[in-house]
Coordinates of C-alpha atoms in Angstrom, one line a residue:
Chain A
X125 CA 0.0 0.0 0.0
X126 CA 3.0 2.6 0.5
X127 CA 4.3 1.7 -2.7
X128 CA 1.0 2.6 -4.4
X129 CA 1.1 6.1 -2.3
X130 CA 4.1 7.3 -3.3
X131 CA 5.0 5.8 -6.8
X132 CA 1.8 6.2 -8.6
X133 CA 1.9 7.8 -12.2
X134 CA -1.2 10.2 -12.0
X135 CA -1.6 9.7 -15.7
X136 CA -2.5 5.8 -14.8
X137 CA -5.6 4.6 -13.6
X138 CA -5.9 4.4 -10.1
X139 CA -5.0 0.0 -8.5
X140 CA -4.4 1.7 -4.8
X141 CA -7.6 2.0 -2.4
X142 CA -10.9 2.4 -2.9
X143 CA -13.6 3.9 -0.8
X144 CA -17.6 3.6 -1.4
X145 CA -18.4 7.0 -3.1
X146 CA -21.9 7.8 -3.9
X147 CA -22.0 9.9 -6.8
X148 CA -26.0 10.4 -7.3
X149 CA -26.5 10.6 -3.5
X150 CA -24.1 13.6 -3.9
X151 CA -25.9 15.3 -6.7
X152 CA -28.9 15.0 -5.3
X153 CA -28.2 16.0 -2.1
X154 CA -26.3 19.1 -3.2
X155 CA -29.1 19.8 -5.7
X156 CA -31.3 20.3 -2.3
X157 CA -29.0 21.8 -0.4
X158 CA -28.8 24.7 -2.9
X159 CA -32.6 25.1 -3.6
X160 CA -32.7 25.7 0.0
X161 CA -29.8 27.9 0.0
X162 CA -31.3 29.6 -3.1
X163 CA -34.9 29.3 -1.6
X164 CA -33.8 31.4 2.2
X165 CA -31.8 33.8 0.2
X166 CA -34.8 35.2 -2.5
X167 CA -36.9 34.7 0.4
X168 CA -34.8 37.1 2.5
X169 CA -33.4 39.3 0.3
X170 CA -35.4 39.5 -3.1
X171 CA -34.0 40.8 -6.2
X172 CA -33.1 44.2 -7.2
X173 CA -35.5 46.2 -9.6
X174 CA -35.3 49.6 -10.1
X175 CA -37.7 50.6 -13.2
X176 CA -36.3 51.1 -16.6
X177 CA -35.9 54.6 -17.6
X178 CA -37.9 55.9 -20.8
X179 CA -37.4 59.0 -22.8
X180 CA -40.9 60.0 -21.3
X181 CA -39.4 59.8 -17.7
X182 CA -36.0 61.5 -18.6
X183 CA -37.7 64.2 -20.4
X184 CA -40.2 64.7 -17.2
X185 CA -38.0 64.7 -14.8
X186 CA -35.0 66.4 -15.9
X187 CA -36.5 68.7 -19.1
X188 CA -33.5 71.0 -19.1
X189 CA -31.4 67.9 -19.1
X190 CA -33.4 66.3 -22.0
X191 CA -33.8 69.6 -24.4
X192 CA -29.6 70.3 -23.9
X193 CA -29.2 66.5 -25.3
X194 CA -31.6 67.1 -28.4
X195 CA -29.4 70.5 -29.1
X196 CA -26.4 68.4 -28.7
X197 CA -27.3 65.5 -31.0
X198 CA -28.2 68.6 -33.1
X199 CA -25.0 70.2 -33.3
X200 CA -23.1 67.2 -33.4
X201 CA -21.1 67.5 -30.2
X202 CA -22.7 63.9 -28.0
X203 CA -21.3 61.1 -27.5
X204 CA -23.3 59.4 -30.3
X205 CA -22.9 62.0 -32.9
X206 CA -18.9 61.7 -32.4
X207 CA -19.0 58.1 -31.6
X208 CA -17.9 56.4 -34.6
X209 CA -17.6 53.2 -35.5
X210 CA -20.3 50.8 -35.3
X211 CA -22.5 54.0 -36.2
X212 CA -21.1 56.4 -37.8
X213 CA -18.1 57.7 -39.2
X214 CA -17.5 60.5 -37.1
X215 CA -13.8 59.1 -35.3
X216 CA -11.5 57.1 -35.3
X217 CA -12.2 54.8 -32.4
X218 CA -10.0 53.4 -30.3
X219 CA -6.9 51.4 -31.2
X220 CA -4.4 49.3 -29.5
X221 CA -1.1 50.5 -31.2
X222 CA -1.4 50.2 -34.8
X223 CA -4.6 48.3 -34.4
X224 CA -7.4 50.3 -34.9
X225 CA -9.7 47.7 -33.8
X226 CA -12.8 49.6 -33.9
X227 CA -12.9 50.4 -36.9
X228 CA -12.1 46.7 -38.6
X229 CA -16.1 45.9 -38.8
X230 CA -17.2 49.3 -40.0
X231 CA -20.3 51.1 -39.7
X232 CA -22.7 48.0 -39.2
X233 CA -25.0 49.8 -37.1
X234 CA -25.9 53.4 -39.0
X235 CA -26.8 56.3 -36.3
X236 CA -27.5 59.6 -37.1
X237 CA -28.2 61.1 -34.2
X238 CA -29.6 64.4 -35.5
X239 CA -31.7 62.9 -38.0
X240 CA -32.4 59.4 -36.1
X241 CA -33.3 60.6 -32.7
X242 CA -34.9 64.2 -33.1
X243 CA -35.7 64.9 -36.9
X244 CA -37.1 61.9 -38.2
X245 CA -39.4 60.8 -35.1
X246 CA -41.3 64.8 -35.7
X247 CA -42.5 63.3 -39.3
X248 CA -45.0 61.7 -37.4
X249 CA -47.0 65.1 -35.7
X250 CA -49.3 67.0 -37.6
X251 CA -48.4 70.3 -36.3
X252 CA -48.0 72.3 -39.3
X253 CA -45.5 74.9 -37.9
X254 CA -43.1 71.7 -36.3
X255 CA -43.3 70.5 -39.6
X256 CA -42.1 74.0 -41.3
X257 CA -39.6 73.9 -39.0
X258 CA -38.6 70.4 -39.4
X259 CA -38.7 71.5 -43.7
X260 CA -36.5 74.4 -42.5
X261 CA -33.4 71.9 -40.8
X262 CA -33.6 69.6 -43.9
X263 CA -33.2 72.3 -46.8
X264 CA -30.1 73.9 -44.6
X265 CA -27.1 73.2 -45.7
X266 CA -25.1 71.6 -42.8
X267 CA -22.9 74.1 -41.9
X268 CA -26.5 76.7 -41.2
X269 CA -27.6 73.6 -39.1
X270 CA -24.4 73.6 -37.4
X271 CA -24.1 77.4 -36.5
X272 CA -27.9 77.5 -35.5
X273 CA -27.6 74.1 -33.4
X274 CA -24.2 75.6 -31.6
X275 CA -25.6 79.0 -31.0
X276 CA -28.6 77.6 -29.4
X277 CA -26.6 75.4 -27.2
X278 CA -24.6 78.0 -26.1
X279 CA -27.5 80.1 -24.9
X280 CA -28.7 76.9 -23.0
X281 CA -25.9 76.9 -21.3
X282 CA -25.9 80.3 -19.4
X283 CA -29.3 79.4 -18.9
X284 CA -29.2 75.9 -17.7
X285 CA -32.7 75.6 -16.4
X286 CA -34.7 76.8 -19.4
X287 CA -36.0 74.3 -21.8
X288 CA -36.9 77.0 -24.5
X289 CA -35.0 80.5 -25.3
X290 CA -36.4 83.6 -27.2
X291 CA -34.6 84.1 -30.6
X292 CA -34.8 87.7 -30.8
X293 CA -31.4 88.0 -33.3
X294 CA -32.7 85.3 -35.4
X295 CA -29.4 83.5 -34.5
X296 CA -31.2 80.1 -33.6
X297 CA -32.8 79.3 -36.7
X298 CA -35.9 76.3 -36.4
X299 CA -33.9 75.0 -33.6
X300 CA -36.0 76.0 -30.7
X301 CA -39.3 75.0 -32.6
X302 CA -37.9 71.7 -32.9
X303 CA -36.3 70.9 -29.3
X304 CA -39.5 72.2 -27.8
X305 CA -41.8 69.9 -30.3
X306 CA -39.4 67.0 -29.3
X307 CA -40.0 67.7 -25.7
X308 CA -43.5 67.5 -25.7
X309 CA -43.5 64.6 -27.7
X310 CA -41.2 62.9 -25.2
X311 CA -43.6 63.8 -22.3
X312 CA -46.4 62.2 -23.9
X313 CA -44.0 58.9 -24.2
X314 CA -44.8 59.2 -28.0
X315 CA -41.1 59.3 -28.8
X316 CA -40.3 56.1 -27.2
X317 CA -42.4 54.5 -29.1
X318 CA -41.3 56.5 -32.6
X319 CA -37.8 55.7 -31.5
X320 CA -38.2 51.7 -30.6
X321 CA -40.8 50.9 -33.6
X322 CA -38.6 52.9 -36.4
X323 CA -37.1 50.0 -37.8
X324 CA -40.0 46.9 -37.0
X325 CA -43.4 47.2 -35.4
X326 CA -42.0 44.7 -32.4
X327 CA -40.0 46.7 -30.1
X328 CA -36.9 44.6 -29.3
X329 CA -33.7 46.4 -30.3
X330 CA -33.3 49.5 -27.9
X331 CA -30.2 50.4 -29.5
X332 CA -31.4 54.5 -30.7
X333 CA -33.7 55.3 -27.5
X334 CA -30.6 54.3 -25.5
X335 CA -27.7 55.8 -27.3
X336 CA -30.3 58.7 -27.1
X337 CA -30.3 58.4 -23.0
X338 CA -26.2 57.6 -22.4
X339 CA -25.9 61.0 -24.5
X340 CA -27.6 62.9 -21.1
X341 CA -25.1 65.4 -19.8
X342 CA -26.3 64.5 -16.0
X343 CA -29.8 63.2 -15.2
X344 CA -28.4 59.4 -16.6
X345 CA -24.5 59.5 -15.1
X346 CA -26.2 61.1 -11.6
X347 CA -28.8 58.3 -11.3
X348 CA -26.4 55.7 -11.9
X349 CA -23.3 57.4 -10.0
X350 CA -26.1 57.6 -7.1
X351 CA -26.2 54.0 -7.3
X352 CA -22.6 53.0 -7.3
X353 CA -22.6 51.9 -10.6
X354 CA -20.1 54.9 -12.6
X355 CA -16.8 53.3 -13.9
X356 CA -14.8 55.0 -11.4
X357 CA -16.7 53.7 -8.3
X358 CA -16.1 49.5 -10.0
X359 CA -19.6 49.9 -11.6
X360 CA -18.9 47.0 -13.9
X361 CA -19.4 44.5 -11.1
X362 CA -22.2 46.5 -9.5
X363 CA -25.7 45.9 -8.7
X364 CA -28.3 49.1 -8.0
X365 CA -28.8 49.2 -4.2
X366 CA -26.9 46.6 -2.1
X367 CA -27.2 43.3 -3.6
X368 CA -24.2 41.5 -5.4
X369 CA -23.8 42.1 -8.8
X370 CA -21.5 40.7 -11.4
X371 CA -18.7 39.8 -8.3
X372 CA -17.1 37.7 -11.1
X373 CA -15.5 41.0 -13.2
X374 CA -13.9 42.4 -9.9
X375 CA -10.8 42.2 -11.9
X376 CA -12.4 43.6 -15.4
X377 CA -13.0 46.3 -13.1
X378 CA -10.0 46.4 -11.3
X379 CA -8.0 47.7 -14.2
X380 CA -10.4 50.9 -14.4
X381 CA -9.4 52.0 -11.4
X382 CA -5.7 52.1 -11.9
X383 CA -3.4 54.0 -14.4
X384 CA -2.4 53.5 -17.0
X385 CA -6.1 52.6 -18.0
X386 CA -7.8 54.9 -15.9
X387 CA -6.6 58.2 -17.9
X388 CA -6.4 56.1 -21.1
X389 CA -8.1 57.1 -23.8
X390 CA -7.7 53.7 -25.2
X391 CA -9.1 51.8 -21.9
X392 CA -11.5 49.9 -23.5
X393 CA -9.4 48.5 -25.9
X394 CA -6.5 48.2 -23.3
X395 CA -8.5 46.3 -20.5
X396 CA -10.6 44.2 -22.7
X397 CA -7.0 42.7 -24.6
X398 CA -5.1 42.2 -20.9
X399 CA -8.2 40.2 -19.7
X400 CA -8.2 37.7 -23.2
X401 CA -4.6 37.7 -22.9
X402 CA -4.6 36.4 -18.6
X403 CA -7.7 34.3 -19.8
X404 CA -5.4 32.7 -22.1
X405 CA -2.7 32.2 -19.7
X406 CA -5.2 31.0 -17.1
X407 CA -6.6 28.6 -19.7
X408 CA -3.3 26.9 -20.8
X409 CA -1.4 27.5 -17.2
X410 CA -0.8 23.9 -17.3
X411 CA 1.7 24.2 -19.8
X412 CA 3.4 27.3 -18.6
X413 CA 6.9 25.9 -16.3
X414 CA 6.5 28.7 -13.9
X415 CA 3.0 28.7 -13.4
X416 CA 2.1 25.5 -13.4
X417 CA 4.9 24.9 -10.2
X418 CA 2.9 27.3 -7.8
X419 CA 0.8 24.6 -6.4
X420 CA 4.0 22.5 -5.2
X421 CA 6.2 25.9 -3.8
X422 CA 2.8 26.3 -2.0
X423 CA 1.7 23.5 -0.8
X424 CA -2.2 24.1 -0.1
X425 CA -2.8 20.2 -1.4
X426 CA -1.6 18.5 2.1
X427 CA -4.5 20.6 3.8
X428 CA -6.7 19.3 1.2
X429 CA -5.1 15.5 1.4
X430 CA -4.5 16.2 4.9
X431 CA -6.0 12.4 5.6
X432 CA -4.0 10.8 3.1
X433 CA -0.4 12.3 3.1
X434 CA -1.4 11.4 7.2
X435 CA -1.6 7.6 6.4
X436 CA 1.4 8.1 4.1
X437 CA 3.7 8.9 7.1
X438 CA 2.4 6.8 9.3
Chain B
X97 CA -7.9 -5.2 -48.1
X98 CA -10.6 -4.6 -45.2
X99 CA -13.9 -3.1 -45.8
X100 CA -14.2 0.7 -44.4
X101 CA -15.3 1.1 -41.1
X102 CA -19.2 2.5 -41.4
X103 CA -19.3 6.0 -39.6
X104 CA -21.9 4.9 -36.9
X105 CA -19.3 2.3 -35.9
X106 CA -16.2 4.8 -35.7
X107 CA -18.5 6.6 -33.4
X108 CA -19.5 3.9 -31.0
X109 CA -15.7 2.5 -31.0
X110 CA -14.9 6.0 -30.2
X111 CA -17.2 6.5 -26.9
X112 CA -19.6 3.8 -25.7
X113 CA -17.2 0.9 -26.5
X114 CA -14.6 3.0 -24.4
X115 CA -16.1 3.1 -21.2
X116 CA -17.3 0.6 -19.0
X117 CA -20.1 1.3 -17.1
X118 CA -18.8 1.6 -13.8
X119 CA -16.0 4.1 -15.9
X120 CA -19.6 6.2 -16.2
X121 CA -21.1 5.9 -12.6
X122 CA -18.6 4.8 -10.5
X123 CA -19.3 3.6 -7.1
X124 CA -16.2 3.7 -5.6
X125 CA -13.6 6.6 -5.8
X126 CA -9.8 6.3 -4.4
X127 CA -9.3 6.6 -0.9
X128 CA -7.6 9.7 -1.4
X129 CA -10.8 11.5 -2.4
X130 CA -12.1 12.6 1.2
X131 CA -11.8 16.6 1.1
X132 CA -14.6 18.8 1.2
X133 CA -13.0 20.5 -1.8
X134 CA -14.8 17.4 -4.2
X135 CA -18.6 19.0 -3.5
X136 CA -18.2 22.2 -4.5
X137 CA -18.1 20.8 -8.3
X138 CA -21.3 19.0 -8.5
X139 CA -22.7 21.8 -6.0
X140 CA -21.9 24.1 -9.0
X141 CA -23.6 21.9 -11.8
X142 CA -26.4 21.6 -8.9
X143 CA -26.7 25.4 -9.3
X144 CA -27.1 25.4 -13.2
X145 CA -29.6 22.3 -12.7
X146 CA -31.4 25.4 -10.8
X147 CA -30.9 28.0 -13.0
X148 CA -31.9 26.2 -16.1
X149 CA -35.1 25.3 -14.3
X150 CA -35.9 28.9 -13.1
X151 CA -34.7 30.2 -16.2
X152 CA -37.3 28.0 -17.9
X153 CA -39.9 29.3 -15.2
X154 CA -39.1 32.9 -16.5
X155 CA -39.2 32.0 -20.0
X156 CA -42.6 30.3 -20.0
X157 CA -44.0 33.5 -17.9
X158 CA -42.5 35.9 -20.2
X159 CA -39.6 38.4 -19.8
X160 CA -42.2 41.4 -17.9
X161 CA -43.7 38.8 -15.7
X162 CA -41.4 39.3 -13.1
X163 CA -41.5 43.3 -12.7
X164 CA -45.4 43.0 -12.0
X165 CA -46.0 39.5 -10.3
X166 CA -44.4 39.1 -6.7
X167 CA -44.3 34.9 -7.4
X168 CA -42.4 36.4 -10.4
X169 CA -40.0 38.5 -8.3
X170 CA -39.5 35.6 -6.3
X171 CA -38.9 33.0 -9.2
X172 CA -36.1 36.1 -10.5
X173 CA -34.5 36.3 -6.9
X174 CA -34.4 32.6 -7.5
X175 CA -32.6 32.8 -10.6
X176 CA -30.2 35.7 -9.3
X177 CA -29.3 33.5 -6.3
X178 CA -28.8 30.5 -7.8
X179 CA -26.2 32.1 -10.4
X180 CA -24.4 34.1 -7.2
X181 CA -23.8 30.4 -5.4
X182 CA -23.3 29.0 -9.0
X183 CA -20.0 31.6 -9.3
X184 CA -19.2 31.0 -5.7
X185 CA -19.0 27.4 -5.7
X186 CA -17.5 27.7 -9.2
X187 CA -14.8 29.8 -8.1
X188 CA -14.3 27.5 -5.1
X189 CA -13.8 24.2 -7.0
X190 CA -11.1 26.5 -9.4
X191 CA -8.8 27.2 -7.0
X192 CA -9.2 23.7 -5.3
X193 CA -8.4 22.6 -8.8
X194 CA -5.2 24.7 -9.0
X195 CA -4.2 24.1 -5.0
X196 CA -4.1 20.4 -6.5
X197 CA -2.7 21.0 -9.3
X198 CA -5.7 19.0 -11.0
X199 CA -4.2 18.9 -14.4
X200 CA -1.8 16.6 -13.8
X201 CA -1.7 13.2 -15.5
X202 CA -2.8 13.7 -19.0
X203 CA -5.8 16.0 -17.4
X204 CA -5.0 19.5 -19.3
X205 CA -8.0 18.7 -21.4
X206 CA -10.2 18.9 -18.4
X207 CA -8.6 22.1 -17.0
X208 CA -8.9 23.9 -20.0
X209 CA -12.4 22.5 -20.2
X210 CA -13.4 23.7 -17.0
X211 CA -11.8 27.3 -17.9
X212 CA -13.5 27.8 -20.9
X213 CA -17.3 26.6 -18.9
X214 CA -16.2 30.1 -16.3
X215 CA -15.7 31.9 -19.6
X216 CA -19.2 30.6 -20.8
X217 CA -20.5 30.9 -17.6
X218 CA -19.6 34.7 -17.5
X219 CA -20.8 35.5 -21.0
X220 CA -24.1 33.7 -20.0
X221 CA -23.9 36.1 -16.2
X222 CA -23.2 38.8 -18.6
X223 CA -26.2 38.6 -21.1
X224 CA -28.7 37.6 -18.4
X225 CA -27.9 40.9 -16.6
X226 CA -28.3 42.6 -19.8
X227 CA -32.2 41.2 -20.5
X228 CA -33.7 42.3 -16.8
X229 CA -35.7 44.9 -18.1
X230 CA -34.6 47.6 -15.7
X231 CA -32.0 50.7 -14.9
X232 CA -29.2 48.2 -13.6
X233 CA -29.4 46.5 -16.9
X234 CA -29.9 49.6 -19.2
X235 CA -26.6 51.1 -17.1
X236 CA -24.9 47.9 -17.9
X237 CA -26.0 48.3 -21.2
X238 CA -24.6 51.7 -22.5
X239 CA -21.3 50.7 -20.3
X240 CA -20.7 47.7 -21.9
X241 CA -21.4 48.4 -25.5
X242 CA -18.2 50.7 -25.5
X243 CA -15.7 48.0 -24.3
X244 CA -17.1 45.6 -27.3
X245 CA -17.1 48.4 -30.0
X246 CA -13.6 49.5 -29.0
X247 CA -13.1 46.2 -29.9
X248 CA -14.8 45.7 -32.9
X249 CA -17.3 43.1 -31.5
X250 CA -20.1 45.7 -30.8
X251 CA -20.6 45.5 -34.3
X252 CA -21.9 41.5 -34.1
X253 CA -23.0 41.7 -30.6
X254 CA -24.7 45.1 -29.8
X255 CA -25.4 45.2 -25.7
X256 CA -28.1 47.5 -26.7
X257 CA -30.4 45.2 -28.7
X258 CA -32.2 43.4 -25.6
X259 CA -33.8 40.5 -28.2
X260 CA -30.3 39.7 -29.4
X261 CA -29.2 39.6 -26.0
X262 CA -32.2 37.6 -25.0
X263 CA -32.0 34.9 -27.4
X264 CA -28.3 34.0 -26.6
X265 CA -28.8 34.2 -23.2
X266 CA -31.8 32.1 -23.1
X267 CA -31.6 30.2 -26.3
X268 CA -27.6 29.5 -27.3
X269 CA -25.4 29.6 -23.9
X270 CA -27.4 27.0 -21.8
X271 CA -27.0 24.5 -24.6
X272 CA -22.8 26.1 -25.3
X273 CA -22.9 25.5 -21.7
X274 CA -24.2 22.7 -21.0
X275 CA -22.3 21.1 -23.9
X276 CA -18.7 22.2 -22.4
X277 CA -20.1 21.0 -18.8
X278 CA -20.9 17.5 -20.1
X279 CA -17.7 17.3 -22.0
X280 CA -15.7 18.0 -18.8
X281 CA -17.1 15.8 -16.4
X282 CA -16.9 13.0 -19.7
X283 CA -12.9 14.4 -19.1
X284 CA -13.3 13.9 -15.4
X285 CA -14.6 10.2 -15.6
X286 CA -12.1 9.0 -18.3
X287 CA -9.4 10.4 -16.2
X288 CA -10.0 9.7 -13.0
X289 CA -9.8 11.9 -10.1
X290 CA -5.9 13.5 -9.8
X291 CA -4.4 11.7 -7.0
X292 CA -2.3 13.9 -4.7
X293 CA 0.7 15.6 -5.4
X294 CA 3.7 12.8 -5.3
X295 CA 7.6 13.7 -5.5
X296 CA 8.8 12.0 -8.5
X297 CA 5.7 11.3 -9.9
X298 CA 4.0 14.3 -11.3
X299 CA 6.0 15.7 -14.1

């Protein structure tokens, strides 16, 4: 029997002793044990569910908010509009060196903000001077659009509350009659339905309403920063409120946190490439010399065969 | 000059005829297999035998049932529970696995196995937190979709179309996980369990 301890090829199949082992006792038995685990803990403390956000309840609650967006998209200057690829052409992306990873599928996912999120969902209202207004923007040639849509943010901004300006030089253009149109339609929830049903009747691609959302100067980043969830607080492997969210990425997020990928303008690309690359080492650390020795330079395994490396002294 | 084997018998020869059935469901193990490091692997397939079947439950009800029904609250606190003990034990029986250096003995197949089932596992985590319907996943959502486009992915898989999300979360990874789960523990059996770490014996 001490020959079969200590000279056994682990590549062999196993001649030394034997003990009774019941797998499908096991299974089953740990198959209860969880559903009660799983039972007390839903029972005790629930599930998280704060309500979706709509461009009806952005648009309510924060108008100012909502209106500055719709003048951004306008002029160009979101997140969306300068996004680039997968919807639009509008930057470069990022790249990791002379990668330029981004932009290897191309524009699979058209967005134009302007047009897709404020212009095209006022087709639908019958209001005669919106729709001069909306005739107005189109015939423009970009650059008009441009100077009204900058001119008109720029007023928003020393005015941060308002939701509609006078235009008393003319310097504003159909601008104003638009955002304000937009608004109301938001309120009445009709643009998250123009916005969700643009491309099929079934509503199951949220891609525009939410682009539209993430472009929110504050009411979005406030709600979610409220809830632990921005980048810099490890929002990646939060949940809203207290429970335990995605515990797994703790070291996805990890790499936020720390330079160089915190200032990076590249993060994305930097963090997402480290974590395939220690996914690959993980993956084949059987074959790597140094790695693969940790176990035996710390030797965790004679707690775990505590019993057996016992009997093997003895 | 011999016939050609017929397909259907390179396939038996290659798995049923290779296994006896107490290879399959053993009754026995070695005597070295007396931690309680060995439950926390069939406590995590335990887990996805939960999930699948509250995940079902969800399915059937529909993906709004649970924001208006309190039995459909409880069968999604189910499901969220079941997948944080599912990582849990999963985590556990990793690092037992690399404590024992399990991969030993012609068994890199089953490590590598058993990494790519967290990978799954994660992916599946990732797109069922994507499909609940509310702020945390919308946040998760607009977050997310940057790290895949700087990558070129967002163009195949979008974050921010919640059908797309929906059917490989529900439809694709249980099967891509279940598949990879089957084919390790096929790994395990054929293997055998590692014995313990042996001077002179391991390399």
């Amino acid at each position: 029997m001490t020959r079969a301890l200590s000279k056994h090829d682990p590549a062999k199949k196993w001649s030394g002793p034997t003990r009774p082992y019941d797998l499908i006792k096991e299974f089953v038995i740990a198959l209860v044990v969880v559903a009660i685990l799983a039972g007390g803990l839903a029972a005790v403390f629930s599930s998280p569910d704060d309500p979706a956000l709509t461009l009806k309840s952005w648009s309510t609650a924060d108008p100012a908010d909502f209106v500055q967006t719709s003048v951004g998209e306008l002029a160009g200057t979101t997140t969306s509009a300068g996004y680039g690829a997968p919807y639009n052409t509008a930057a470069e992306g990022q790249v990791l060196g002379p990668l330029k990873l981004q932009k290897w599928a191309g524009v699979r996912i058209p967005i134009n903000p302007a047009k897709d999120f404020v212009i095209s969902p006022l087709l639908i209202l019958p209001d005669a001077a919106v729709k001069q207004a909306v005739n107005e923007w189109n015939v423009a040639t970009a650059d008009a659009q441009t100077k009204w849509a900058t001119a008109y943010a720029d007023a928003l901004a020393k005015s941060p509350k308002s939701t509609s300006l006078d235009d008393a030089a003319g310097a504003y253009g159909p601008v104003p009659t638009i955002t304000t149109a937009l608004l109301n339609m938001a309120q009445t929830g009709a643009l998250d339905g123009a916005l969700t049903t643009s491309d099929t009747p079934l509503p199951t691609n949220f891609t525009k309403p939410m682009l539209f959302i993430a472009d929110s100067g504050t009411y979005f980043p406030d709600l979610a920063s409220a809830q632990h969830l921005s980048g810099d607080q490890w929002g990646v492997m939060n949940e809203t409120g207290s429970w335990p969210g995605q515990s797994w990425l703790w070291l996805f997020s990890f790499f936020y946190q720390v330079e160089p990928f915190k200032s990076s303008e590249n993060a994305d690309t930097q963090v997402m490439s480290l974590l395939g690359l220690l996914t690959l080492l993980l993956m084949f650390l059987p074959l790597i010399p140094l790695l693969r020795r940790i176990p035996y330079r710390i030797p965790i395994h004679r707690l775990i065969w505590r019993d057996w490396y016992r009997r093997k002294k003895a | 000059m011999s016939k050609p084997k017929m397909w259907t018998t390179r396939v038996r020869e290659a798995t049923l005829e290779k296994y006896e059935p107490t290879d399959i469901l053993p009754d026995t193990q070695p005597a070295y297999v007396a931690s309680w490091i060995y439950v926390f692997g069939v406590a995590t397939i335990a887990c996805f035998v939960m999930l699948v079947a509250t995940g079902l439950w969800l399915s059937f009800e529909g993906p709004a049932w649970w924001h208006t029904s309190s039995v459909g609250h409880y069968a999604n606190s189910l499901h969220l529970w079941s997948v944080e003990l599912f990582f849990v034990f999963m985590v556990v029986h990793l690092w037992g696995k690399f404590w024992m250096a399990a991969w030993r003995g012609k068994r890199t197949s089953t490590w590598v196995t058993g990494v790519i089932a967290f990978m799954a596992s994660i992916i599946t985590g990732f797109t069922g937190y994507l499909i609940q319907g509310n702020f945390d996943s919308q946040w998760i959502a607009t977050q997310a979709k940057d790290g895949f486009n700087a990558m070129g992915i967002g163009a195949y898989f979008n974050p921010l179309n919640t059908g797309q999300a929906m059917l490989i979360h529900v439809a694709l990874m249980p099967l891509v996980l279940g598949g990879i789960v089957v084919w390790h523990v096929i790994l395990v059996r054929k293997r055998g369990v590692v014995p313990p770490i042996e001077a002179g014996a391991d390399e």
